[in-house]
Short mmCIF file of N, CA and C in Angstrom, two decimals:
data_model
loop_
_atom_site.label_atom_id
_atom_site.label_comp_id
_atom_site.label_asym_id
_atom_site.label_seq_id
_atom_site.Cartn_x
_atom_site.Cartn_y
_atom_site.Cartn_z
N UNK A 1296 9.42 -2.54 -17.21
CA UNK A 1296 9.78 -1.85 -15.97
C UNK A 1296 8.56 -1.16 -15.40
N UNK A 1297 8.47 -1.29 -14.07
CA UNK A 1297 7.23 -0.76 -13.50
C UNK A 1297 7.78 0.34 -12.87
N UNK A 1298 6.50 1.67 -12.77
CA UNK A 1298 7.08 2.81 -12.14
C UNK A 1298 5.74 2.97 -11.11
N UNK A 1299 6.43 4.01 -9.83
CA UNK A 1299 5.29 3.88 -9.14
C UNK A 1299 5.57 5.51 -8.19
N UNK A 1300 4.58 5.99 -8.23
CA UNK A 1300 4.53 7.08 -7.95
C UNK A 1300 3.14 7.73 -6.58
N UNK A 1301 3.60 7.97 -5.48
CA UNK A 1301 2.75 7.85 -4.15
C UNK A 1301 2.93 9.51 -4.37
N UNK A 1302 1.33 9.89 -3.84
CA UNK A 1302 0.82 11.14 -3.53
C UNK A 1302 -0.37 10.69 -2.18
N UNK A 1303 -0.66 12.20 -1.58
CA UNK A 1303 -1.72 11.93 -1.20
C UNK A 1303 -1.91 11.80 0.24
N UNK A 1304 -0.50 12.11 0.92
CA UNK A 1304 -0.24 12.36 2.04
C UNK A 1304 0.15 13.63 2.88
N UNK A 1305 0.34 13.42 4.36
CA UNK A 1305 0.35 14.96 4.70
C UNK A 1305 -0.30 14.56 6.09
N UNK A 1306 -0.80 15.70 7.26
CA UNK A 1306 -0.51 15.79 8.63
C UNK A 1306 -2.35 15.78 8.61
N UNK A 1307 -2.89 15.18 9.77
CA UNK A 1307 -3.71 15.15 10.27
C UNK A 1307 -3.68 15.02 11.82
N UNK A 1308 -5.50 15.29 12.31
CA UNK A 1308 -5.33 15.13 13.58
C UNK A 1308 -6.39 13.54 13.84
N UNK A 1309 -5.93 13.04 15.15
CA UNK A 1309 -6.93 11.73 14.74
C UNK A 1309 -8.27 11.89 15.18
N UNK A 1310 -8.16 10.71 14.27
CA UNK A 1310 -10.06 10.48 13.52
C UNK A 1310 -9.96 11.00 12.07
N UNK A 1311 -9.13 11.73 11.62
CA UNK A 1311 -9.27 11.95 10.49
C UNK A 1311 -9.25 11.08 9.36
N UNK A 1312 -9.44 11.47 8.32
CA UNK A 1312 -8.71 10.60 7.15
C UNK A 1312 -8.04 10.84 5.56
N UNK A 1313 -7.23 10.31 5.11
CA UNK A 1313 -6.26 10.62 3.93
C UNK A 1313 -6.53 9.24 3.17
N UNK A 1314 -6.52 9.61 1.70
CA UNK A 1314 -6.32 8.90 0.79
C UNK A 1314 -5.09 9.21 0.01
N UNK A 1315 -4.57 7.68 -0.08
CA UNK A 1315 -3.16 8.07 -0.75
C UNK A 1315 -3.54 7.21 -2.15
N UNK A 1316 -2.58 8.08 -3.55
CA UNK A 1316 -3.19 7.70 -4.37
C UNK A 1316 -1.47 6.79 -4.97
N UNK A 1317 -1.50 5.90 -5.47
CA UNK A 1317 0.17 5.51 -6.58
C UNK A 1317 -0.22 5.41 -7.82
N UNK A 1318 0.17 5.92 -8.65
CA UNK A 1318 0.02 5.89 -10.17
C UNK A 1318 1.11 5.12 -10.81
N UNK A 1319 0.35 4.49 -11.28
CA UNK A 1319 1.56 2.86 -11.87
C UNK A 1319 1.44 2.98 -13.70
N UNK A 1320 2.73 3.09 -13.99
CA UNK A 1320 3.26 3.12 -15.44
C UNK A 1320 4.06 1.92 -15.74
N UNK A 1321 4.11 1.48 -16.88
CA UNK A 1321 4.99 0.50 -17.44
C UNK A 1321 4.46 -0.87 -17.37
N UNK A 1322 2.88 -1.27 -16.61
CA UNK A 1322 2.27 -2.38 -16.28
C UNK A 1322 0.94 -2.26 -15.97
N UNK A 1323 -0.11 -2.82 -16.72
CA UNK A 1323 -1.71 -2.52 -16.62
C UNK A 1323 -2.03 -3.24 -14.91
N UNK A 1324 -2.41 -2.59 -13.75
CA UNK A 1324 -2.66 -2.28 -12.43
C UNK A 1324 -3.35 -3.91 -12.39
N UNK A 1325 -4.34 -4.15 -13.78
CA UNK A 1325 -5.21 -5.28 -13.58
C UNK A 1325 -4.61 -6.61 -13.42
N UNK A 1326 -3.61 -6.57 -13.93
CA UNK A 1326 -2.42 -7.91 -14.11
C UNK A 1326 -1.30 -8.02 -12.94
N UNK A 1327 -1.54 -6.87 -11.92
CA UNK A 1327 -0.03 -7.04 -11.00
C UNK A 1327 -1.14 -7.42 -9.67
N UNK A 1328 0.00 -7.69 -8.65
CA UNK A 1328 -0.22 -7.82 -7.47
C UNK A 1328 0.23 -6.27 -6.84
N UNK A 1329 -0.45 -5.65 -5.85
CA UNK A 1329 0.31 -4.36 -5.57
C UNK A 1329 -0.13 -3.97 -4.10
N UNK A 1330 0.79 -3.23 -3.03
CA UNK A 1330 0.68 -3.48 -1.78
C UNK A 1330 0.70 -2.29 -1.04
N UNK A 1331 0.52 -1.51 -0.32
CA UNK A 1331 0.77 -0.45 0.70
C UNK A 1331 1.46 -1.15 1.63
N UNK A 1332 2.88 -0.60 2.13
CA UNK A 1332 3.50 -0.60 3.36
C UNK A 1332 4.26 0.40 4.11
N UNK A 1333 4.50 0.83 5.16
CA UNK A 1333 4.92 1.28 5.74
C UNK A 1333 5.97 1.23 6.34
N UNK A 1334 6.48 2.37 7.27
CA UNK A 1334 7.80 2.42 7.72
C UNK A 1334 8.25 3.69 8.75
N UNK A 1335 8.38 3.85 10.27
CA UNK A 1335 9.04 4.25 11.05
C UNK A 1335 10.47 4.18 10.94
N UNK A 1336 11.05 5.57 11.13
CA UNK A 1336 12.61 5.27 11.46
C UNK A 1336 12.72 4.19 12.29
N UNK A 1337 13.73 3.69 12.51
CA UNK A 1337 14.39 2.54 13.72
C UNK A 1337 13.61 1.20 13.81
N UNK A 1338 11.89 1.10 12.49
CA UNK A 1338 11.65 -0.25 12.84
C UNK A 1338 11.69 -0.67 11.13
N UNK A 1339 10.99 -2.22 11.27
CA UNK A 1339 11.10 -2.35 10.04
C UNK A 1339 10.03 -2.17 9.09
N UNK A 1340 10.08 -2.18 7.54
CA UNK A 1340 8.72 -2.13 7.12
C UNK A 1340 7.71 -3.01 7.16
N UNK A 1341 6.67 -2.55 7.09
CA UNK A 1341 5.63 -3.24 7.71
C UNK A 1341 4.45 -3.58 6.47
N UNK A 1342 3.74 -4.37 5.90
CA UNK A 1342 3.05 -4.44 5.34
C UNK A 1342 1.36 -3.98 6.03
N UNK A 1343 1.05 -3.27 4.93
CA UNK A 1343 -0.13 -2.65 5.37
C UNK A 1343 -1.80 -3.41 4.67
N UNK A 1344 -1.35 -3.52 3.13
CA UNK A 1344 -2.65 -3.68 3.05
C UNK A 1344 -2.16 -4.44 0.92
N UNK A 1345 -2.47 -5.35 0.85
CA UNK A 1345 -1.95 -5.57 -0.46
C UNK A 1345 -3.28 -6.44 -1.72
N UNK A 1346 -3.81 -6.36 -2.79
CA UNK A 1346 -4.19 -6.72 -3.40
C UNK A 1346 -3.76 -7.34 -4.85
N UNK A 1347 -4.45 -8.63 -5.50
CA UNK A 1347 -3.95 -9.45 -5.75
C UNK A 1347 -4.39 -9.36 -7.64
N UNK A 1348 -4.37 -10.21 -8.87
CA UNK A 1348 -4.80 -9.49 -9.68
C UNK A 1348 -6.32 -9.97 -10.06
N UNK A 1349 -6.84 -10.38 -8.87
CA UNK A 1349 -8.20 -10.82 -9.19
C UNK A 1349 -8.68 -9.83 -7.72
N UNK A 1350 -8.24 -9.18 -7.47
CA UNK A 1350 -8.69 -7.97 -6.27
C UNK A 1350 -8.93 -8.58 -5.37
N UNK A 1351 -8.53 -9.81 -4.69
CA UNK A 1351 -8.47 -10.28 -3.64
C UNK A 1351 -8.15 -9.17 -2.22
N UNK A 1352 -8.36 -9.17 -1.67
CA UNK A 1352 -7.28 -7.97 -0.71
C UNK A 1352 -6.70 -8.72 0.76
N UNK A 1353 -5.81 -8.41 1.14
CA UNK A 1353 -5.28 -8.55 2.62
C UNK A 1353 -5.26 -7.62 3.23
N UNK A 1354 -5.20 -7.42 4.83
CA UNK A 1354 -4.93 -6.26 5.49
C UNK A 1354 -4.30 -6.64 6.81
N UNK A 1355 -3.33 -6.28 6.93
CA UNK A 1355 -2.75 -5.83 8.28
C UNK A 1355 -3.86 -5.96 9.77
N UNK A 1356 -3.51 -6.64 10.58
CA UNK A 1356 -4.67 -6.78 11.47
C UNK A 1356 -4.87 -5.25 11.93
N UNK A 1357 -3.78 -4.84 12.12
CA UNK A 1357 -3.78 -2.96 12.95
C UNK A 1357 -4.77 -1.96 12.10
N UNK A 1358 -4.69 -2.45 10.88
CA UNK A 1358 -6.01 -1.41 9.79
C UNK A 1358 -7.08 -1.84 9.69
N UNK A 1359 -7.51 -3.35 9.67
CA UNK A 1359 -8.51 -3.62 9.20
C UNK A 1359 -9.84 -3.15 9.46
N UNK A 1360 -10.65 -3.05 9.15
CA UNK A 1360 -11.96 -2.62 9.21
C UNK A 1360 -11.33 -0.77 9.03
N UNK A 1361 -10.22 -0.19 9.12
CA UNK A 1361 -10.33 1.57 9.18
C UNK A 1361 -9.86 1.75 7.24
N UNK A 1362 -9.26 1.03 6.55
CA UNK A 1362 -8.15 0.96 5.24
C UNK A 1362 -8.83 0.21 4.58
N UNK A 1363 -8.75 0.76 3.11
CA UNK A 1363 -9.68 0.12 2.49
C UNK A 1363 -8.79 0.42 0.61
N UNK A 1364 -8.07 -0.96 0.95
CA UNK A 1364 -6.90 -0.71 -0.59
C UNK A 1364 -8.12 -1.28 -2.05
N UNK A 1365 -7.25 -0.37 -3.53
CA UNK A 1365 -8.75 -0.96 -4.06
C UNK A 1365 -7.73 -0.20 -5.43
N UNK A 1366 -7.69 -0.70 -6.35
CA UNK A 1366 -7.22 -0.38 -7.67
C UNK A 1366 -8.50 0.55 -8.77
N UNK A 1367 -7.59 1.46 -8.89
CA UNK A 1367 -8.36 2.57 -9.93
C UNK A 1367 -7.74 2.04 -11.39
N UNK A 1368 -8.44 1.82 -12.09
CA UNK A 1368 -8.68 1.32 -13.28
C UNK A 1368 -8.08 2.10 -14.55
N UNK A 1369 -9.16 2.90 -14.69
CA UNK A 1369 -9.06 4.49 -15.21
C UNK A 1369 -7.99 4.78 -15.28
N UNK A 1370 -7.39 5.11 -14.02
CA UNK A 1370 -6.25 6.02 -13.52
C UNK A 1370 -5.02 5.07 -13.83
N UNK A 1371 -5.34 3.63 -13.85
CA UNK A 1371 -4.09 3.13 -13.95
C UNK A 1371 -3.39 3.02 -12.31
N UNK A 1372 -4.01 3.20 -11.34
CA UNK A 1372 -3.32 3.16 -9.91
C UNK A 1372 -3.96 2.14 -9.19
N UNK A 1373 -3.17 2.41 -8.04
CA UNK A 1373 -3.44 1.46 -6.65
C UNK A 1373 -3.90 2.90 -5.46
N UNK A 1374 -5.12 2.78 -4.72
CA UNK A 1374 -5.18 3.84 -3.75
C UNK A 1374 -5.48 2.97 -2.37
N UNK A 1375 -5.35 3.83 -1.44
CA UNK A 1375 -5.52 3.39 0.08
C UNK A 1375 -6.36 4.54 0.62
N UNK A 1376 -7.65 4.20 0.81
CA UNK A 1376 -8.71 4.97 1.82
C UNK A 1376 -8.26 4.60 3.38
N UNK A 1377 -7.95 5.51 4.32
CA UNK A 1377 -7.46 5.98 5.65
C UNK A 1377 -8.78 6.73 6.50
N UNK A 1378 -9.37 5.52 6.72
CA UNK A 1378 -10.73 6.19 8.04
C UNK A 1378 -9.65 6.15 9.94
N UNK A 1379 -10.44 6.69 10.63
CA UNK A 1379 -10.09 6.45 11.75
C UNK A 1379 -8.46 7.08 12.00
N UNK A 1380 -7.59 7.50 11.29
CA UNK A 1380 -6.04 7.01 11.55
C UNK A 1380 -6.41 7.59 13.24
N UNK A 1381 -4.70 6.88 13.82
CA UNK A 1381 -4.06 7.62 15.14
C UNK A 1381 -3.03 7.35 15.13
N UNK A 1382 -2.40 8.24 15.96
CA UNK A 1382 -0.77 8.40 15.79
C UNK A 1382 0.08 7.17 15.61
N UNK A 1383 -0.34 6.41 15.80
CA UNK A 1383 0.15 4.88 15.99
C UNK A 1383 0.27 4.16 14.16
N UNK A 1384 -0.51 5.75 13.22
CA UNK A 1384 -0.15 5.23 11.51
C UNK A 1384 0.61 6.08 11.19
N UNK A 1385 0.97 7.00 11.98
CA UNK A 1385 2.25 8.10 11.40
C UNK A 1385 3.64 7.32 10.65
N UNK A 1386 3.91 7.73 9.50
CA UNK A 1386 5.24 6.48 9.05
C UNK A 1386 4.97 6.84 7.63
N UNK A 1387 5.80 6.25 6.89
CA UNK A 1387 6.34 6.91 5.49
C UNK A 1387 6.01 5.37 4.96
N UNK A 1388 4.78 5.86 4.33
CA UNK A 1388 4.09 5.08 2.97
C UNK A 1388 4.40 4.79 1.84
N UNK A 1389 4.57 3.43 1.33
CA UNK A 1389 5.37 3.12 0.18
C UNK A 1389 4.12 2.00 -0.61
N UNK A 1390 4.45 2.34 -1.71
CA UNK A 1390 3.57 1.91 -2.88
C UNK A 1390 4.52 1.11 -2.99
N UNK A 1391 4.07 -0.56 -3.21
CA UNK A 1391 5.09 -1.68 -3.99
C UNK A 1391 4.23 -3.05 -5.11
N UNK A 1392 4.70 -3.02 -5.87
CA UNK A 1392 4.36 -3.92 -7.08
C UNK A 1392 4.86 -4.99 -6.86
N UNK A 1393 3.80 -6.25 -7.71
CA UNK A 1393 4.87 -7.55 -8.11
C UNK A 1393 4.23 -8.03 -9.38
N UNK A 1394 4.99 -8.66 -10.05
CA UNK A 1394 4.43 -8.97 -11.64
C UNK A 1394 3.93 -11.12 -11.04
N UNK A 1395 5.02 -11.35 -10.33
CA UNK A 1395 4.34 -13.21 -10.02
C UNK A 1395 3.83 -13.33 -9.16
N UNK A 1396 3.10 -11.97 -8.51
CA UNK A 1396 2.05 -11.89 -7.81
C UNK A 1396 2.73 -13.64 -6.69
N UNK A 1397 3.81 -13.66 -6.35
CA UNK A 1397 4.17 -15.03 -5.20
C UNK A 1397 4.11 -14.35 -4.03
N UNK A 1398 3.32 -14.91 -3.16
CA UNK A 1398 3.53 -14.72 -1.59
C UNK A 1398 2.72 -13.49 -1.42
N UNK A 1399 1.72 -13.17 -2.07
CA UNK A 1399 0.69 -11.55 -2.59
C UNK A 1399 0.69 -11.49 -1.16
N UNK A 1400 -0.17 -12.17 -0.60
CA UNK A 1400 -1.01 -12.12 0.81
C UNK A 1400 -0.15 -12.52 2.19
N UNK A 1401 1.39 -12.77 2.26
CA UNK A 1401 1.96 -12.42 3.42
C UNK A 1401 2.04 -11.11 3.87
N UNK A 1402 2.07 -10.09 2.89
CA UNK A 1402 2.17 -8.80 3.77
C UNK A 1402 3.69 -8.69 4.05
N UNK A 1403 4.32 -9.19 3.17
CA UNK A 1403 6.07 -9.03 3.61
C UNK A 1403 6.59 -8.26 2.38
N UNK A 1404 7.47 -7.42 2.53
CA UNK A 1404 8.34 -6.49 1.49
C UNK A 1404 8.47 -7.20 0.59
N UNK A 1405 9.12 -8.64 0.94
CA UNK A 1405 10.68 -9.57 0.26
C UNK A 1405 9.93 -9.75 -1.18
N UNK A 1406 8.71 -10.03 -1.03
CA UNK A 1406 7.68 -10.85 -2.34
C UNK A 1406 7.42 -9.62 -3.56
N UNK A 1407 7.73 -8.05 -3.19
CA UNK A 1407 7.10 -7.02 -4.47
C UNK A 1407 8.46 -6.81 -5.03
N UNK A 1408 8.68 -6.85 -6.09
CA UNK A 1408 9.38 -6.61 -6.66
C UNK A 1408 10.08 -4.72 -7.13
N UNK A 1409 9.45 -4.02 -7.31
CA UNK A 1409 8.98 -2.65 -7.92
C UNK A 1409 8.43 -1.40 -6.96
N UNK A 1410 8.90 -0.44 -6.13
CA UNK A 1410 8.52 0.09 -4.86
C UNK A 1410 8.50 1.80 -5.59
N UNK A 1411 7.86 2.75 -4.51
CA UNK A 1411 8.01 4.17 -5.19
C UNK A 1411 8.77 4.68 -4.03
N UNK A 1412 8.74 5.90 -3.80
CA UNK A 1412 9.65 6.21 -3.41
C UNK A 1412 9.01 7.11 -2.02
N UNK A 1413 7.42 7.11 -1.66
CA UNK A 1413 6.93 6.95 -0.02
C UNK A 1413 6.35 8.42 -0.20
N UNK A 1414 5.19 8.70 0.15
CA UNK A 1414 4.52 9.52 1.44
C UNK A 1414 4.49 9.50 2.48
N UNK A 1415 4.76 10.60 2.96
CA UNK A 1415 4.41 10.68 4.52
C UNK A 1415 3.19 11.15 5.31
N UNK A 1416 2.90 10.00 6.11
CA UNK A 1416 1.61 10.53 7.12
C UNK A 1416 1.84 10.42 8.33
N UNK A 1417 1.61 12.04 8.88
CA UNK A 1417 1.50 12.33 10.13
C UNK A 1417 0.32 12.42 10.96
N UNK A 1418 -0.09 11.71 11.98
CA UNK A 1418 -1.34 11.99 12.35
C UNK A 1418 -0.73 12.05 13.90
N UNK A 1419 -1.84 13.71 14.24
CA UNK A 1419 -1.12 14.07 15.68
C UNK A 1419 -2.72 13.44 16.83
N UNK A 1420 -2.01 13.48 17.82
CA UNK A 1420 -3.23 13.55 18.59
C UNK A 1420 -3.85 14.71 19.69
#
């Protein structure tokens, strides 16, 4: 059983930036596939940024070049570096796992198996 646990969020103004950290138990970080996505009330979730177990990475066209996903070793986690945000990343951040690493790099919910339970980032303008 994988556990997953998101910190590391909280209110900014833009241009700023936040690192969100997930601390993953029950599965060595090096062997999974694991993803940042997001979520606004009233839309759906959105894939943000996901890496693979050879650290491949994907990103969301809306982050790329500002997000920078990258597995801590050590720590046993998955983190997301946040340059640039604007209000347009405000939304409740979710850490999600997959052990058959299938479909790593669509950027779709359906494929992680294992999710935490979200930070929130507010960024005002």
């Amino acid at each position: 059983q994988v556990q997953l646990v998101e910190s590391g969020g909280g209110s900014v103004q833009a241009g700023g930036s936040l690192r969100l950290s997930c601390v993953v138990s029950g599965y060595a970080v090096e062997k999974l596939c694991l993803g940042w996505f997001r979520q606004v009330p009233g839309k759906e979730r959105e894939g943000v940024a996901t890496i693979d177990d050879d650290s491949r990475t994907k990103y969301a066209r809306a982050v790329k070049g500002r997000f920078t996903i990258s597995k801590g070793t050590p720590e046993n986690s998955l983190l997301l570096q946040m340059n640039g945000l604007n209000p347009e990343d405000t939304a409740l951040y979710y850490c999600a796992a997959s052990i058959t690493c299938w479909g790593w790099d669509h950027l779709t919910s359906d494929y992680f198996e294992y999710w935490g339970q979200g930070t929130q980032v507010t960024v005002s303008s």
